[in-house]
Coordinates of C-alpha atoms in Angstrom, one line a residue:
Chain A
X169 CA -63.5 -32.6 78.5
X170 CA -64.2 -31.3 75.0
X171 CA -61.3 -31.9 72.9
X172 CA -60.4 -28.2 70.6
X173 CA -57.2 -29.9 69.2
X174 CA -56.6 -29.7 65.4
X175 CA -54.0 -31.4 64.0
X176 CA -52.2 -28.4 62.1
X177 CA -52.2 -25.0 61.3
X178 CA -53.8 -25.8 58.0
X179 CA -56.8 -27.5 59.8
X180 CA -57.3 -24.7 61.9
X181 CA -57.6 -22.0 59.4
X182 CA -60.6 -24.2 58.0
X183 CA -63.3 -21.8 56.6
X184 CA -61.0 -18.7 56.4
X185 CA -62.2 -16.5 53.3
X186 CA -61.4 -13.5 51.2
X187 CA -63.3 -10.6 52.8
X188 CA -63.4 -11.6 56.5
X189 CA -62.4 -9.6 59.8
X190 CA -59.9 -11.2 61.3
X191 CA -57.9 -10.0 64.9
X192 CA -54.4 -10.9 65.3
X193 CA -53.0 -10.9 68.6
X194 CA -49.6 -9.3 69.7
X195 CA -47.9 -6.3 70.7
X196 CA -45.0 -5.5 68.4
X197 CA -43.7 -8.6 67.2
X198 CA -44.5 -9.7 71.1
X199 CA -47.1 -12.8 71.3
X200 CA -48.2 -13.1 67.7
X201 CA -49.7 -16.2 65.8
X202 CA -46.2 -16.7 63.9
X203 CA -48.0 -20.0 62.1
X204 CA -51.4 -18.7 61.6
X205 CA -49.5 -15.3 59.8
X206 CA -47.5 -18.3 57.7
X207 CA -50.1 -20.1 56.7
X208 CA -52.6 -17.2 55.8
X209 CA -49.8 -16.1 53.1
X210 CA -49.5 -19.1 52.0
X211 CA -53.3 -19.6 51.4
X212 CA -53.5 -15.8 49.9
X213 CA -56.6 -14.8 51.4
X214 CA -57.4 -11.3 50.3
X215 CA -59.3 -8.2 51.0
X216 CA -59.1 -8.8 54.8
X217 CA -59.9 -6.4 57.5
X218 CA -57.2 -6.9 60.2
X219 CA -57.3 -5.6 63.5
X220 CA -54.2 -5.6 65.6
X221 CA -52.3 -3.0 67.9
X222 CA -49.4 -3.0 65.3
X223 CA -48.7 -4.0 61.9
X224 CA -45.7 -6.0 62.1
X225 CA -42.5 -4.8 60.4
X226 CA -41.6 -4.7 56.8
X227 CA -40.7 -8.8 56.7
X228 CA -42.3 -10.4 59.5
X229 CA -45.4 -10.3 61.5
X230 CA -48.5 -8.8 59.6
X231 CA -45.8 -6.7 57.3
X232 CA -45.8 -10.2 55.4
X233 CA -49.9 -9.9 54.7
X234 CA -49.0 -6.0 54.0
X235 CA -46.3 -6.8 51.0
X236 CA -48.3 -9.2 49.5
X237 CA -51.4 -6.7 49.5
X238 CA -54.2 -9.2 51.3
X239 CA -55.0 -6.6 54.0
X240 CA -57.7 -4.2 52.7
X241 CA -58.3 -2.6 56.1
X242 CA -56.3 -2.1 59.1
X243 CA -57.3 -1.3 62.7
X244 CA -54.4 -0.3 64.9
X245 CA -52.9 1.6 67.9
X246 CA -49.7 1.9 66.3
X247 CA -48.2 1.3 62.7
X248 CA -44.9 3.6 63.5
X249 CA -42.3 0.1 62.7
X250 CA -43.4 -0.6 59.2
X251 CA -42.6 1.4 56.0
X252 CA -44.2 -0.4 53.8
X253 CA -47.2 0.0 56.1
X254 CA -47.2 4.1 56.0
X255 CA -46.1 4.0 52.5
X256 CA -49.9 1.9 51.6
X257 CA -51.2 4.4 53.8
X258 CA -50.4 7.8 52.7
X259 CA -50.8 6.4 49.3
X260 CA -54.5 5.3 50.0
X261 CA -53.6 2.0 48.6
X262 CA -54.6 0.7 52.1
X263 CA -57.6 1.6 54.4
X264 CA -56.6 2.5 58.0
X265 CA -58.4 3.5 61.2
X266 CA -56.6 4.4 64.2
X267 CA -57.6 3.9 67.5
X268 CA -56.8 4.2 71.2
X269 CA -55.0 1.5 72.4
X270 CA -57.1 1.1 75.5
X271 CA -60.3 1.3 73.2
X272 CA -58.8 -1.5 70.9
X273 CA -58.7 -3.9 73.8
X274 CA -61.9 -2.9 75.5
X275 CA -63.3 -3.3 72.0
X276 CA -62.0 -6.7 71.8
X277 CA -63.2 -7.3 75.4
X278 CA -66.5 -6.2 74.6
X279 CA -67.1 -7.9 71.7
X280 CA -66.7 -11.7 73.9
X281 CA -68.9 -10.1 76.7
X282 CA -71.6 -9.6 75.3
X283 CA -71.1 -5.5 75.5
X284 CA -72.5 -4.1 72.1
X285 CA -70.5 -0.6 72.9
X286 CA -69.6 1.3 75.7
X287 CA -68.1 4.7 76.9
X288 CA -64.5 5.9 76.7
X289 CA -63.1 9.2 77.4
X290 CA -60.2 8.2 75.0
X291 CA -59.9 10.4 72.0
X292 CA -62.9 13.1 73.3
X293 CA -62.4 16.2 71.4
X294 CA -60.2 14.6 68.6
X295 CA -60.7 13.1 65.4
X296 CA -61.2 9.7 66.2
X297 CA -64.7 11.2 68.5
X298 CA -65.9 12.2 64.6
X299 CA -69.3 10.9 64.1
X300 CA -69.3 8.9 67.0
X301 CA -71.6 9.5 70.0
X302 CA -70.8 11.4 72.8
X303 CA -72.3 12.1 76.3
X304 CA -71.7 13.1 80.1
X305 CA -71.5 11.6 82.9
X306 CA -70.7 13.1 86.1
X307 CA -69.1 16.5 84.4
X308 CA -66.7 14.6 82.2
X309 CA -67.1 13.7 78.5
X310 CA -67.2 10.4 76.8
X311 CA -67.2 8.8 73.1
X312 CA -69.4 5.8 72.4
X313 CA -67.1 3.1 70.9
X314 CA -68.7 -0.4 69.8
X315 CA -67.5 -3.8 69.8
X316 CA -65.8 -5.1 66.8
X317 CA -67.5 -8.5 64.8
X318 CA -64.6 -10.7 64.1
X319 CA -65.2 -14.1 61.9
X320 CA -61.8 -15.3 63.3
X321 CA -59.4 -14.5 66.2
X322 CA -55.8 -15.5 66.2
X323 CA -54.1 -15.7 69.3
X324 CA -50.5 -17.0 70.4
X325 CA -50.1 -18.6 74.0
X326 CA -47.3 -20.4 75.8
X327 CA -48.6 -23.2 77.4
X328 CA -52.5 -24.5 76.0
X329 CA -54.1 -27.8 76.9
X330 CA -56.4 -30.1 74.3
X331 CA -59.4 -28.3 76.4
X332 CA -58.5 -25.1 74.8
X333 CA -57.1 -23.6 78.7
X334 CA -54.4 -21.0 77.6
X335 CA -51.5 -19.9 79.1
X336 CA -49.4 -16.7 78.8
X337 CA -45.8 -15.5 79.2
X338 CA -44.8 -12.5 79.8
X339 CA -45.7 -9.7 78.0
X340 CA -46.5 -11.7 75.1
X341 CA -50.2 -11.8 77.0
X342 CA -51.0 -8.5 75.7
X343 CA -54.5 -8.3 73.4
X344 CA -54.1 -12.1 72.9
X345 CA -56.6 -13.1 75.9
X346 CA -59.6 -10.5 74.8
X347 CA -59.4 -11.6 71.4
X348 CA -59.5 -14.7 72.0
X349 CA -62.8 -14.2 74.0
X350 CA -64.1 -12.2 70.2
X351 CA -63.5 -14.5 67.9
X352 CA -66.6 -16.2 66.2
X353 CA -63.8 -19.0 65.6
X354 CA -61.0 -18.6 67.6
X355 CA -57.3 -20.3 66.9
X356 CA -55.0 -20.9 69.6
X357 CA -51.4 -21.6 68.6
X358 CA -49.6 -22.7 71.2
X359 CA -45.2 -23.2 71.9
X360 CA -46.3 -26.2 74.2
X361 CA -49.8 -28.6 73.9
X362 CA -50.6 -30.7 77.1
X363 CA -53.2 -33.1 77.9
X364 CA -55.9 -31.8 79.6
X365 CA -54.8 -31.7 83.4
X366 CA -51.7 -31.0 83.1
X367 CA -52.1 -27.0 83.4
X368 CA -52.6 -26.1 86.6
X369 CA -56.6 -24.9 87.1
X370 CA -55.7 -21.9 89.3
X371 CA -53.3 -20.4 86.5
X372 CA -55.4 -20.9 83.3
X373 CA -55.4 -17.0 81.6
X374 CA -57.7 -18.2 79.0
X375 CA -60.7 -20.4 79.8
X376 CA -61.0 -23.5 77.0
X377 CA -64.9 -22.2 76.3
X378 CA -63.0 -19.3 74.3
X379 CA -61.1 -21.5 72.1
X380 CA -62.6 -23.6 69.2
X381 CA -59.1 -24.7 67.7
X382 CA -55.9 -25.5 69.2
X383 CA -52.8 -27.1 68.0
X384 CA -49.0 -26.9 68.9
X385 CA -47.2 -24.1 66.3
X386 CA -43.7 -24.8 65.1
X387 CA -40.3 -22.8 64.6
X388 CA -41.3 -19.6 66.5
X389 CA -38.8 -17.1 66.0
X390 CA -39.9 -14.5 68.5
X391 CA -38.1 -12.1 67.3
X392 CA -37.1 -9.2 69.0
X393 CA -37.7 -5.8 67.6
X394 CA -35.9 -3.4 69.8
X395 CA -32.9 -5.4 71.8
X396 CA -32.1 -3.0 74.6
X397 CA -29.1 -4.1 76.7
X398 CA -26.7 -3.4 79.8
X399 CA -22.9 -4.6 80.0
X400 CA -22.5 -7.1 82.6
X401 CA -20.2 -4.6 85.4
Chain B
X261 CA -27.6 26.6 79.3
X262 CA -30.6 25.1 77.6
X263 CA -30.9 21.3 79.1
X264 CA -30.3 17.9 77.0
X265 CA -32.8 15.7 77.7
X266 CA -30.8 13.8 80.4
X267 CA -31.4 17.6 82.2
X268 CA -35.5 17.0 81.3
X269 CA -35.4 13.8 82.7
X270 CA -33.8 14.7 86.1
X271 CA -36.1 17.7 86.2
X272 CA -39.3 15.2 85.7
X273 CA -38.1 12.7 88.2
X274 CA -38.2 15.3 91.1
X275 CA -42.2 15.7 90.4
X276 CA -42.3 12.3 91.7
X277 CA -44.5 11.0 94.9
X278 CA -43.6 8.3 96.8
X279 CA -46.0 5.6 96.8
X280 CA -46.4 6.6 93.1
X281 CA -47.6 4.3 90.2
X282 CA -45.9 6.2 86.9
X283 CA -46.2 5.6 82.9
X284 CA -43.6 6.8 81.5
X285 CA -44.1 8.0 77.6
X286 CA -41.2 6.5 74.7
X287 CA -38.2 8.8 74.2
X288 CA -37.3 11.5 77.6
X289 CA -40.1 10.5 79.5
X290 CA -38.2 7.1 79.4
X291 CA -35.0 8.2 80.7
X292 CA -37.2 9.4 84.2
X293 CA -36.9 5.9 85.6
X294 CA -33.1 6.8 85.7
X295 CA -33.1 9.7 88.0
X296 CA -35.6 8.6 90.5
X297 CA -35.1 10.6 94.0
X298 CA -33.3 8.7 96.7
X299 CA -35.7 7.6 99.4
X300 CA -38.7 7.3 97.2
X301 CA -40.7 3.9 95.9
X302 CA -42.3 4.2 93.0
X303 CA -43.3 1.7 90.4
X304 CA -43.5 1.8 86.4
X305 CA -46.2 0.8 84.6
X306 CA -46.0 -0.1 80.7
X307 CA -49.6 -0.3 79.0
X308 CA -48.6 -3.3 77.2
X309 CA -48.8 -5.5 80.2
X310 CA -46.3 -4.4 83.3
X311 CA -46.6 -3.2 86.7
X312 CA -42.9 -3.1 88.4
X313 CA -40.9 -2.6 85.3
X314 CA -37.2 -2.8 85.4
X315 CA -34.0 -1.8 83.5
X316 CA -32.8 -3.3 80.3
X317 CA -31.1 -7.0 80.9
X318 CA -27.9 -7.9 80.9
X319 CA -26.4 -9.1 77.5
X320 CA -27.4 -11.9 76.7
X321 CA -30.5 -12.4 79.0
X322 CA -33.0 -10.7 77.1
X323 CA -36.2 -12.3 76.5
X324 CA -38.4 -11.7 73.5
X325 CA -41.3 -12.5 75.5
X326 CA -40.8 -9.4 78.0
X327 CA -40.3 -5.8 76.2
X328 CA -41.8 -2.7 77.2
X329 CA -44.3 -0.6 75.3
X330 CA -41.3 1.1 73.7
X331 CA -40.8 -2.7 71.9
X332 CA -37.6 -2.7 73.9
X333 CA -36.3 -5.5 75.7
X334 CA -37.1 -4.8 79.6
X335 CA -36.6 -6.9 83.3
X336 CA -39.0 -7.0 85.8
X337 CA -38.7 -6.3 89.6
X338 CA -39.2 -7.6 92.8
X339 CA -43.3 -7.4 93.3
X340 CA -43.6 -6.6 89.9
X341 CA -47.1 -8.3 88.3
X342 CA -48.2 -8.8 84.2
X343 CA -51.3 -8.7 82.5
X344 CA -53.6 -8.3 79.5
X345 CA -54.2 -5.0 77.7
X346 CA -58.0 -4.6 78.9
X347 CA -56.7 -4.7 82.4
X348 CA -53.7 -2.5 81.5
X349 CA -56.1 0.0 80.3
X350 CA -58.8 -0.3 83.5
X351 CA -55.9 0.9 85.6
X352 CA -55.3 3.3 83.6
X353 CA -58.7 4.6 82.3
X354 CA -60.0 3.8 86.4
X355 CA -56.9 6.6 87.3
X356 CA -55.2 3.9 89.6
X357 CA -52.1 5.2 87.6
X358 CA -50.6 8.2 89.1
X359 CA -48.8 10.2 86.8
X360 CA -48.1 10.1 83.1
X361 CA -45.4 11.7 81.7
X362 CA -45.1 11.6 77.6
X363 CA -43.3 13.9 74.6
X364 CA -45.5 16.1 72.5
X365 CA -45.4 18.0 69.4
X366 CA -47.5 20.5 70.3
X367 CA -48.8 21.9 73.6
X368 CA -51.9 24.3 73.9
X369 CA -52.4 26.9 76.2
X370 CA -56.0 25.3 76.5
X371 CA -53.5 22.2 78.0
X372 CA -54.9 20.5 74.4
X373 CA -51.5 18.5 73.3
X374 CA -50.8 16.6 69.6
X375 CA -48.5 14.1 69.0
X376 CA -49.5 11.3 67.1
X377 CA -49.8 12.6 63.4
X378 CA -49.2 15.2 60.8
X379 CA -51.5 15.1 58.0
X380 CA -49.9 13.8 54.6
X381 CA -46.8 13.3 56.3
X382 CA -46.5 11.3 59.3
X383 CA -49.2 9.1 60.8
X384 CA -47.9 6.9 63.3
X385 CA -50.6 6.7 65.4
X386 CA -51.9 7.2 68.7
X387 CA -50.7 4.1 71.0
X388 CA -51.7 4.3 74.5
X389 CA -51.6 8.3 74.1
X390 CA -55.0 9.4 73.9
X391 CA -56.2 6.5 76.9
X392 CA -53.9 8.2 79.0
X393 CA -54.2 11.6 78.7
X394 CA -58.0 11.6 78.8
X395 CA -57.7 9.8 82.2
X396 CA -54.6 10.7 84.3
X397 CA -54.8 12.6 87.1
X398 CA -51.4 14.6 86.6
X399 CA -50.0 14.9 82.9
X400 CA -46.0 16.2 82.8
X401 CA -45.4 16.9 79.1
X402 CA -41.4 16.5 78.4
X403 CA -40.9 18.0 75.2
X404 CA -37.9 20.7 73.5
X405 CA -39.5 24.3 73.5
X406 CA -39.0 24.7 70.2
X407 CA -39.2 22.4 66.8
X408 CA -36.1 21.7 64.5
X409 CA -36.7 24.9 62.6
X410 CA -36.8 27.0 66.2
X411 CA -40.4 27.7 65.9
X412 CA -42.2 27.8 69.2
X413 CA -44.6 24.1 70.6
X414 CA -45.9 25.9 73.6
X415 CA -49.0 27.7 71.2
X416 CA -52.2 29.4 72.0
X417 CA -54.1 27.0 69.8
X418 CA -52.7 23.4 68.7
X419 CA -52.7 23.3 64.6
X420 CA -52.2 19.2 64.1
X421 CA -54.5 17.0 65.0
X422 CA -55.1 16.2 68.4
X423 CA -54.4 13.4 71.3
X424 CA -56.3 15.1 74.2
X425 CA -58.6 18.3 74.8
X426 CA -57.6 20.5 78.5
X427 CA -55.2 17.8 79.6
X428 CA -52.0 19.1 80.0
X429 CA -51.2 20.4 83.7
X430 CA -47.5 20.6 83.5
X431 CA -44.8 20.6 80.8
X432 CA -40.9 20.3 81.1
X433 CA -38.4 21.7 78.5
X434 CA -35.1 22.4 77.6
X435 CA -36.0 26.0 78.6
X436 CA -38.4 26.0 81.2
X437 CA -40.9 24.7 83.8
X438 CA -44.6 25.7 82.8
X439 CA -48.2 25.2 84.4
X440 CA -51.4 25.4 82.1
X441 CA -53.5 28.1 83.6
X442 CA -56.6 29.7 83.0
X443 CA -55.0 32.6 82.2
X444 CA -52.0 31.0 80.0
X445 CA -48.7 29.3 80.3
X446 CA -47.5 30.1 84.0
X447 CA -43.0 30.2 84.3
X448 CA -42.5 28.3 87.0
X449 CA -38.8 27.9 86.8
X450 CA -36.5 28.6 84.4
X451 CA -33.3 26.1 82.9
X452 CA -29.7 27.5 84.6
X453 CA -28.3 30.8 83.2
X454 CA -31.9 31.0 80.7
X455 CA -33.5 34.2 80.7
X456 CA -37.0 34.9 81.0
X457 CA -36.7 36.7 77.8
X458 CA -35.4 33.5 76.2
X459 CA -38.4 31.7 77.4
X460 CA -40.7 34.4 75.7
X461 CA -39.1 34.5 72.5
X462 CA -39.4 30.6 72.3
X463 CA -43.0 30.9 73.5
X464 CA -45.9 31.5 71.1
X465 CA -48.5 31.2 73.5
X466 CA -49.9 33.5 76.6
X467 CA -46.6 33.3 79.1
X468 CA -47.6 34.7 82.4
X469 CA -44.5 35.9 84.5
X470 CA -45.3 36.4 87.7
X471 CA -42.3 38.3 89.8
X472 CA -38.5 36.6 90.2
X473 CA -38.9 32.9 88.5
X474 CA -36.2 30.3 90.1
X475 CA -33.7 28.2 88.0
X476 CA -34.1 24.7 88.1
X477 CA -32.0 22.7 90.8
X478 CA -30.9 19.8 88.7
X479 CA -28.0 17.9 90.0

C-alpha cells in the first residue's frame, strides 16, 4: 500500500503558487473542497486560473477566491448564482471562458487519459466553435476541444482510504472523479479517512493511483443553495 | 386563453413515450415531471449526476448532497442510479437520452435556439445547454411566444448569441404548438379560444398554416 495521507490541509496544498491552473471540483455548492477553498484564501495565492462548472456564490465556495480577487481566469459551465462573479465579468476585471458542460468534464476526463483533444458536437455553429477546429464525420459536424493542463486538482469525496481509494455520495460525485484523474497533484479531502481495507474494493469511484494527497477535512457546511421542499400530507 | 406555464407543462408531458429517458431543462420544462400521462414509465435524467430523479423531499429530509441540476434539493426513486459528469454527458452526447425539453430566448426558423447570454448584459452561461441540443434526438422548446415587451421569440433569424445551430424540432408556448420545417414554423395546434391570427401577430418568423389547426386538449 502506498500511503497518500497528509496530515492537514496546509500540508497538502504544499507547492501551490501564484499563477497556477487549478480545477475545483463541485457542482453548485454540491461536492466542493470546503477546506482546500479555506485554506487557499488564507494563503492568498493570486492570479490563478480556475476551472470549475460554477463559481460558488457571493460568500462561500469559489465566490470567496472571487471577492478577494486571486482568480484571474475562470473556466465554467455556469456562473448564473454569483453577483459578484458577473459584476468582475462584464466589468473585464476578470477573464472568463465559458464552456459546455459536457465538454468541461470530458476535458477533465481527457486530460487524466492521456487524450490530448477530441471531438464534440457541443457548441458547433456558436461562439464557443471560434477558432477552434472543426470537421465531419458521418454527415454531422464537430469542434476539436483539448484537454486542460492543471498543476493541481481539488476534489471533495465522502469516504477515502490512506491509499488515496475515493468514495462519492450522491450527487456530490459530479466533476470531482475526472478531475481528480487531471491533476498533476491531486488533493483529496475527504468527510471520513479509513485505513486502507476498510472501503470495500468493489465500490471504490476513484482509484488511489489518482490521488497524491489525502487527509480528513473538517467543519463541512454543505450548504444548500436551493432548498426545495414538500409538506409532509 | 393564453396558457400559464402549468398549461405548457401539461401540453409537454403529453409528447412523452413510454419507456422514455427525459432531461428536463430549469424553469417550465421542470414542472413536466408533474403531469406525466397515466400509464406511462419514464425516467428523468439531471446532467449533474441522476438517472431516476424524484420530487423534492419532505421538510426536513433534504440532503445537501443530492440536488438536481437546477441546485435544488431532489429524491431519488426506486431503480434510480448516480454518476459522474463525464458519464452524464456520454449518455447524453451517445443519444441514450430520449428527449430534452429546455426554455429559450430565442427560437429560429432555421430551429437555431439562444438562451444562454445577451452581450453586455447577461452572461450566465451555457450549462448543459449546448451538449444537449447538439445531441438529442427530439428537442421540445417550452418558452412564452413573446418577450416582456411583447415582441415576438419565434424569429426568422436568431439575433443573440447562440446555444445550437438546426436543432430545434418542436416548441411549446403560451400560444401555440409549432414544428421547425423546411419551409418555416408549421401551427400545429393552437392554446384554447387563441386565434390563428393571434399566433401570427406574435410570430416574426415564416408561420405556415396549413387548413383548420386544433386547440390543445389540456386537462
Amino acid at each position: 500500500m502506498i500511503n497518500k495521507v497528509v496530515n492537514n490541509v496546509q500540508e497538502a496544498l504544499e507547492g501551490v503558487e501564484d499563477g497556477m491552473t487549478f480545477m475545483l471540483g463541485g457542482f453548485g455548492l454540491c461536492g466542493i473542497p470546503e477546506n482546500s477553498i479555506t485554506e487557499l484564501v488564507r494563503k492568498k495565492v493570486k492570479d490563478l486560473t480556475c476551472i470549475s462548472n460554477n463559481a460558488g456564490v457571493d460568500d462561500f465556495g469559489l465566490g470567496l477566491l472571487l471577492h478577494q480577487r486571486q482568480i484571474k481566469k475562470m473556466v465554467s459551465s455556469y456562473v448564473g448564482e454569483n453577483d459578484e462573479f458577473e459584476r468582475q465579468m462584464l466589468s473585464g476585471e476578470l477573464e472568463v471562458e465559458l464552456i459546455p458542460q459536457g465538454t468541461l468534464a470530458e476535458r477533465c476526463r481527457a486530460a487524466g487519459a492521456g487524450i490530448p483533444a477530441f471531438y464534440t458536437p457541443a457548441g458547433y455553429g456558436t461562439e464557443v466553435a471560434e477558432g477552434k477546429e472543426t470537421r465531419e464525420f458521418d454527415g454531422k459536424m464537430y469542434v476539436l476541444e483539448k484537454a486542460f493542463k492543471p498543476d493541481f486538482a481539488f476534489v471533495k469525496a465522502w469516504k477515502g482510504d490512506t491509499a488515496g481509494n475515493l468514495i462519492f455520495k450522491g450527487t456530490a460525485r459530479n466533476f470531482n472523479p475526472m478531475m481528480a484523474m487531471a491533476g498533476k497533484i491531486t488533493v483529496a479531502e475527504v468527510e471520513e479517512l479509513v485505513p486502507a481495507g476498510e472501503l470495500d474494493p468493489n465500490e471504490i469511484h476513484t482509484p488511489g493511483i489518482f490521488v497524491q494527497r489525502i487527509f480528513e477535512g473538517k467543519d463541512y457546511e454543505k450548504r444548500i443553495e436551493q432548498r426545495t421542499v414538500r409538506p409532509k400530507n | 386563453m393564453a396558457l400559464d406555464k402549468i398549461g405548457i407543462a401539461k401540453r409537454i408531458a403529453q409528447e412523452l413515450n413510454d419507456g422514455w429517458y427525459v432531461n428536463l431543462g430549469i424553469g417550465i420544462p421542470t414542472l413536466v415531471a408533474n403531469y406525466v400521462p397515466a400509464g406511462i414509465q419514464v425516467e428523468f435524467q439531471s446532467e449533474n449526476g441522476i438517472l431516476g430523479m424524484g420530487p423534492f423531499p419532505f421538510d426536513g429530509e433534504e440532503d445537501a448532497d443530492l440536488i438536481n441540476a437546477g441546485k435544488q434539493t431532489v429524491t431519488l426513486l426506486d431503480g434510480a442510479s448516480l454518476f459522474d459528469s463525464a458519464m452524464s454527458f456520454a449518455m447524453i452526447r451517445g443519444q441514450h437520452v430520449q428527449l430534452t425539453v429546455l426554455g429559450a430566448m430565442e427560437v429560429a426558423e432555421n430551429g437555431d435556439i439562444a438562451n444562454w447570454k445577451i452581450p453586455g448584459k447577461m452572461v450566465k452561461g451555457m450549462g448543459g445547454a449546448m451538449d444537449l441540443v447538439a445531441s438529442a434526438e427530439n428537442i421540445i422548446v417550452a418558452m412564452m411566444h413573446t418577450n416582456k415587451k411583447g415582441e415576438s421569440k419565434i424569429l426568422k433569424r436568431c439575433s443573440l448569441p447562440l446555444t445550437g445551430v438546426g436543432c430545434v424540432k418542436k416548441i411549446v408556448t403560451n400560444l401555440a404548438v409549432l414544428e421547425v420545417t423546411p419551409e418555416g414554423f408549421k401551427l400545429i395546434e393552437r392554446a384554447p379560444g387563441v386565434s390563428v391570427e393571434e399566433i401570427q401577430n406574435a410570430t416574426e418568423g415564416t408561420l405556415i398554416v396549413d387548413g383548420e389547426i386544433p386547440e390543445m386538449k389540456i386537462d
